[in-house]
CSV table of N, CA and C in Angstrom, one decimal:
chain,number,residue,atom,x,y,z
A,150,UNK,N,25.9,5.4,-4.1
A,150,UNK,CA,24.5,5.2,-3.8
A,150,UNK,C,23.8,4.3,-4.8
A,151,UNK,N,23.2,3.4,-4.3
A,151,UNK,CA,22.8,2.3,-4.8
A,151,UNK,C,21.1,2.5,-5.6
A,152,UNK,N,20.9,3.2,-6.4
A,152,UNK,CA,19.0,3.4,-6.7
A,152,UNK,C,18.4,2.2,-7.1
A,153,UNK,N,18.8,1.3,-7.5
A,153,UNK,CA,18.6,0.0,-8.3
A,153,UNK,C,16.7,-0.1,-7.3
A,154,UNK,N,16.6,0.4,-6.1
A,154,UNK,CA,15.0,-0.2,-5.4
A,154,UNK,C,14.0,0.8,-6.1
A,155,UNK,N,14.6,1.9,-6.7
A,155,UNK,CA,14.0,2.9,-7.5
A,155,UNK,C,13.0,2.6,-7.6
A,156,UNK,N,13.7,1.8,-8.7
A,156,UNK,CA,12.9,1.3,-10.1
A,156,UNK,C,11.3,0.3,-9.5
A,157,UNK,N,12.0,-0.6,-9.2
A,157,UNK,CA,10.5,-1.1,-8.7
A,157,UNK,C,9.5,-0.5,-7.9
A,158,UNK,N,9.8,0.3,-6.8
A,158,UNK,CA,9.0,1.2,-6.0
A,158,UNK,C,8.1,1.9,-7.3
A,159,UNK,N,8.9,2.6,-8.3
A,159,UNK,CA,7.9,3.3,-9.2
A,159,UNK,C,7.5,2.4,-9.7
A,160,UNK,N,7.6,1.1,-10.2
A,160,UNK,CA,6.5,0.7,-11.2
A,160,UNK,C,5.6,0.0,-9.8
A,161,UNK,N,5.8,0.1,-9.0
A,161,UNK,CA,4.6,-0.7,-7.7
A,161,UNK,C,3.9,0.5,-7.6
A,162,UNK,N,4.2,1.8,-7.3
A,162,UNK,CA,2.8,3.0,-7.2
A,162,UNK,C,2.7,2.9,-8.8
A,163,UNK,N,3.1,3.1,-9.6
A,163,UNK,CA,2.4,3.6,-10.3
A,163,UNK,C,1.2,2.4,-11.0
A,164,UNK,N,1.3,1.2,-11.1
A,164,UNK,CA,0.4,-0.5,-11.2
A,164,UNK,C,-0.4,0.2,-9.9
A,165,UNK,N,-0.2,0.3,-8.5
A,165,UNK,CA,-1.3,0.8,-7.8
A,165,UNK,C,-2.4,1.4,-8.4
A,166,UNK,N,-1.9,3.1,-8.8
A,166,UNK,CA,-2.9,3.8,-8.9
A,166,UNK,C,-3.4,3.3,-10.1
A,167,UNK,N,-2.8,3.3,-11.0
A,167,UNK,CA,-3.7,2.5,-12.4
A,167,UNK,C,-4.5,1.2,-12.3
A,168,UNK,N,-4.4,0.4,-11.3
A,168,UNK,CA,-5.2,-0.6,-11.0
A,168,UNK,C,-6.5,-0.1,-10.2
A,169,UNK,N,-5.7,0.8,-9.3
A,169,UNK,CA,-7.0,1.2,-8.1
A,169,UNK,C,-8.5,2.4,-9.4
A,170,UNK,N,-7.5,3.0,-9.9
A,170,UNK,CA,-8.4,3.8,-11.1
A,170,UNK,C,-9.1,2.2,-12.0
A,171,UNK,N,-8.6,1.5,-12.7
A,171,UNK,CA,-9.4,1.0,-13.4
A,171,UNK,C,-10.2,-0.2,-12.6
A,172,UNK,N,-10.4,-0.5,-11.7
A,172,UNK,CA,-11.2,-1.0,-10.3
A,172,UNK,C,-12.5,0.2,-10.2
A,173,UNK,N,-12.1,1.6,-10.2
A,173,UNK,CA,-13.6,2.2,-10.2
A,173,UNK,C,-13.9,2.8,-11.2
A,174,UNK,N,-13.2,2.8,-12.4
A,174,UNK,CA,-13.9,3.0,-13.5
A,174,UNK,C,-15.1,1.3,-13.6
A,175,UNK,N,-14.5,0.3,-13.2
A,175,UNK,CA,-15.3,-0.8,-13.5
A,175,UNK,C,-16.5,-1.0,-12.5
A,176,UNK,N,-16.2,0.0,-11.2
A,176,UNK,CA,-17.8,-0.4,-10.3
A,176,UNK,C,-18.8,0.8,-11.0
A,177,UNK,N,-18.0,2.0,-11.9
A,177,UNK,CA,-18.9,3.0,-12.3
A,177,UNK,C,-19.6,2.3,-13.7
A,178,UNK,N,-19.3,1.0,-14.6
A,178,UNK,CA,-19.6,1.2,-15.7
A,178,UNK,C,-20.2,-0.6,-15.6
A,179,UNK,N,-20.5,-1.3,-14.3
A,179,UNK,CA,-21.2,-2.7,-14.0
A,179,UNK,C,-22.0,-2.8,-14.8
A,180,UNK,N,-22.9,-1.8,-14.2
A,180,UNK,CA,-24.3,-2.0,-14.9
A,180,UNK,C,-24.3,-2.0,-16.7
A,181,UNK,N,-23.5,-1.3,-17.2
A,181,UNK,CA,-23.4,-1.4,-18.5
A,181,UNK,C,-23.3,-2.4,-19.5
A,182,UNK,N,-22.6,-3.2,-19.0
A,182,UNK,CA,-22.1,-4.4,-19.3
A,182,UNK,C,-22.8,-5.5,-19.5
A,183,UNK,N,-24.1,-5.4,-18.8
A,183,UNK,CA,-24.8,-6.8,-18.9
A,183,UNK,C,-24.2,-8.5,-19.1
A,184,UNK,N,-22.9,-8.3,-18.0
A,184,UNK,CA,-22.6,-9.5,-18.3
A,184,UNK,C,-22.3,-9.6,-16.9
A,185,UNK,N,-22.5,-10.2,-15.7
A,185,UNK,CA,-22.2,-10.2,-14.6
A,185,UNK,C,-20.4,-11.3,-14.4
A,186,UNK,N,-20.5,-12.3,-14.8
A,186,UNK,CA,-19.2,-13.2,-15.3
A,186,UNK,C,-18.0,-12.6,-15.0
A,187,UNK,N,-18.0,-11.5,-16.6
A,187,UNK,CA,-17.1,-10.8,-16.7
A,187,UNK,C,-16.8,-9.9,-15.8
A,188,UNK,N,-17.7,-9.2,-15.3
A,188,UNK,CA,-17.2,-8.3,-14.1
A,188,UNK,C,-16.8,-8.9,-13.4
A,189,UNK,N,-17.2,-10.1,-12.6
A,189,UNK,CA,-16.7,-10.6,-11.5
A,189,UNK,C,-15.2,-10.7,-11.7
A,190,UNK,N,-14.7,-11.6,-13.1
A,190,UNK,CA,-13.4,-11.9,-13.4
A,190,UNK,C,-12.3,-10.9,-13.5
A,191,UNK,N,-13.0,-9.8,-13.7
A,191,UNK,CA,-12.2,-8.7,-14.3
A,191,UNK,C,-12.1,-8.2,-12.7
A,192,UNK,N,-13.0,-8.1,-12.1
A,192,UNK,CA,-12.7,-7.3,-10.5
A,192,UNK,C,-11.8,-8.3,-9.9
A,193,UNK,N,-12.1,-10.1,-9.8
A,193,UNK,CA,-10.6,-10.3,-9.4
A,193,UNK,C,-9.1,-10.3,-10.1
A,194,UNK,N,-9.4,-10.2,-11.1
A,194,UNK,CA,-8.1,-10.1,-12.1
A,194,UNK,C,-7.1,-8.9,-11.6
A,195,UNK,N,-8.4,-7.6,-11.4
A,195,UNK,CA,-7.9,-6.1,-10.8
A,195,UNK,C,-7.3,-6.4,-9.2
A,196,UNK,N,-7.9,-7.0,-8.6
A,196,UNK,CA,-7.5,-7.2,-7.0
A,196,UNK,C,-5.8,-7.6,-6.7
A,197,UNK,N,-5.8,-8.6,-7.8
A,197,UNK,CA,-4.9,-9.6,-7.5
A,197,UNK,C,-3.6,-8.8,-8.2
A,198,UNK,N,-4.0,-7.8,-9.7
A,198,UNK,CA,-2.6,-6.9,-9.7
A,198,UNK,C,-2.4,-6.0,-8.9
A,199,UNK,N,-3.7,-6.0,-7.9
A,199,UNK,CA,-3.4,-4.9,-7.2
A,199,UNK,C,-2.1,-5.5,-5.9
A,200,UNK,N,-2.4,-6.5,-5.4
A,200,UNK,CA,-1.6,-7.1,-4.6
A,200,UNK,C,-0.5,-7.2,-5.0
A,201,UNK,N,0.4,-8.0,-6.7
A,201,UNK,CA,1.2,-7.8,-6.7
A,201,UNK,C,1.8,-6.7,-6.7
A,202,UNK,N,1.3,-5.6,-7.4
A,202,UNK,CA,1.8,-4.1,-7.1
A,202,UNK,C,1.6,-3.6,-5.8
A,203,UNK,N,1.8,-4.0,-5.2
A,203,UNK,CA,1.3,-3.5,-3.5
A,203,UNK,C,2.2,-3.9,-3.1
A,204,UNK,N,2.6,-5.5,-3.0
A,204,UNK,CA,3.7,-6.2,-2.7
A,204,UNK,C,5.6,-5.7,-3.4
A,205,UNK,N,5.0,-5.6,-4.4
A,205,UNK,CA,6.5,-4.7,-5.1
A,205,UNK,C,6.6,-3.0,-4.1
A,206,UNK,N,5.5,-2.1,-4.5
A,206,UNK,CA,6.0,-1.1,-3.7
A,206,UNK,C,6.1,-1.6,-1.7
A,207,UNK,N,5.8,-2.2,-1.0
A,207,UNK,CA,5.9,-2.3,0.1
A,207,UNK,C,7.7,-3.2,0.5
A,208,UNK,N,7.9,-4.0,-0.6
A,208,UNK,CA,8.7,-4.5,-0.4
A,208,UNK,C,10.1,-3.6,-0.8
A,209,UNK,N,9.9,-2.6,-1.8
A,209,UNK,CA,11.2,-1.9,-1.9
A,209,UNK,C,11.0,-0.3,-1.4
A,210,UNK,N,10.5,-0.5,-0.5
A,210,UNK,CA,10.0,1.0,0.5
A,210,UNK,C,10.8,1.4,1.3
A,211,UNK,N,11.8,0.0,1.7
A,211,UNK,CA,12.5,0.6,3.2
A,211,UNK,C,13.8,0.9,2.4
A,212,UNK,N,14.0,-0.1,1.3
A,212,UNK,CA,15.7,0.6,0.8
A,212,UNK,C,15.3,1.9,0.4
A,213,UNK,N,14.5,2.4,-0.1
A,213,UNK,CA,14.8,3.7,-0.8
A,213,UNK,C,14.2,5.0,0.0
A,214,UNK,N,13.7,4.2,1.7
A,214,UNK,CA,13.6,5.0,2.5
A,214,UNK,C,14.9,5.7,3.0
A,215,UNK,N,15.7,4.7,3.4
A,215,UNK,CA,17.3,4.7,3.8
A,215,UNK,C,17.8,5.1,2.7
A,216,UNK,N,17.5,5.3,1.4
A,216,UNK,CA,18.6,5.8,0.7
A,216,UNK,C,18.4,7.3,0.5
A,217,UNK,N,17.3,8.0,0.7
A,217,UNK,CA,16.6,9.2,0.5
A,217,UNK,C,17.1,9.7,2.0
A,218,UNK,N,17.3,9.3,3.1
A,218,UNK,CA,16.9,9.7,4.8
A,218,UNK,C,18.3,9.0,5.4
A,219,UNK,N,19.2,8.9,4.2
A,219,UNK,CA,20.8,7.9,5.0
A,219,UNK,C,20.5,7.7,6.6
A,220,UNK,N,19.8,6.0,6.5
A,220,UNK,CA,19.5,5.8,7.8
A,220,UNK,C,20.3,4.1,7.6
């Protein structure tokens, strides 16, 4: 059995949820900041890890479907 898709499936959810969490800790704490710039940059900076972590867990989802479900 080959786990080697493991590995990146976990670090693709787990860059998910840590991205998706620090995305709303930053719509809960905008106003604080008084700098509108930097939010903007930082909310696309968060989008865009979010995508490559999205793109890693989606792309190694089906090997480690078939390796879990011998399909």
């Amino acid at each position: 059995m080959n786990w080697r898709p493991l590995f990146p499936l976990v670090i693709g959810l787990l860059g998910l949820v840590l991205y998706i969490s620090n995305l709303i800790e930053l719509e809960r704490k905008k106003d604080t900041y008084q700098n509108p710039p930097y939010v903007s940059a930082r909310r696309r900076e968060i989008y865009l890890w979010i995508v490559i972590f999205s793109y890693l867990f989606i792309d190694n989802i089906c090997p480690v479907w078939g390796l879990l479900f011998n399909t």
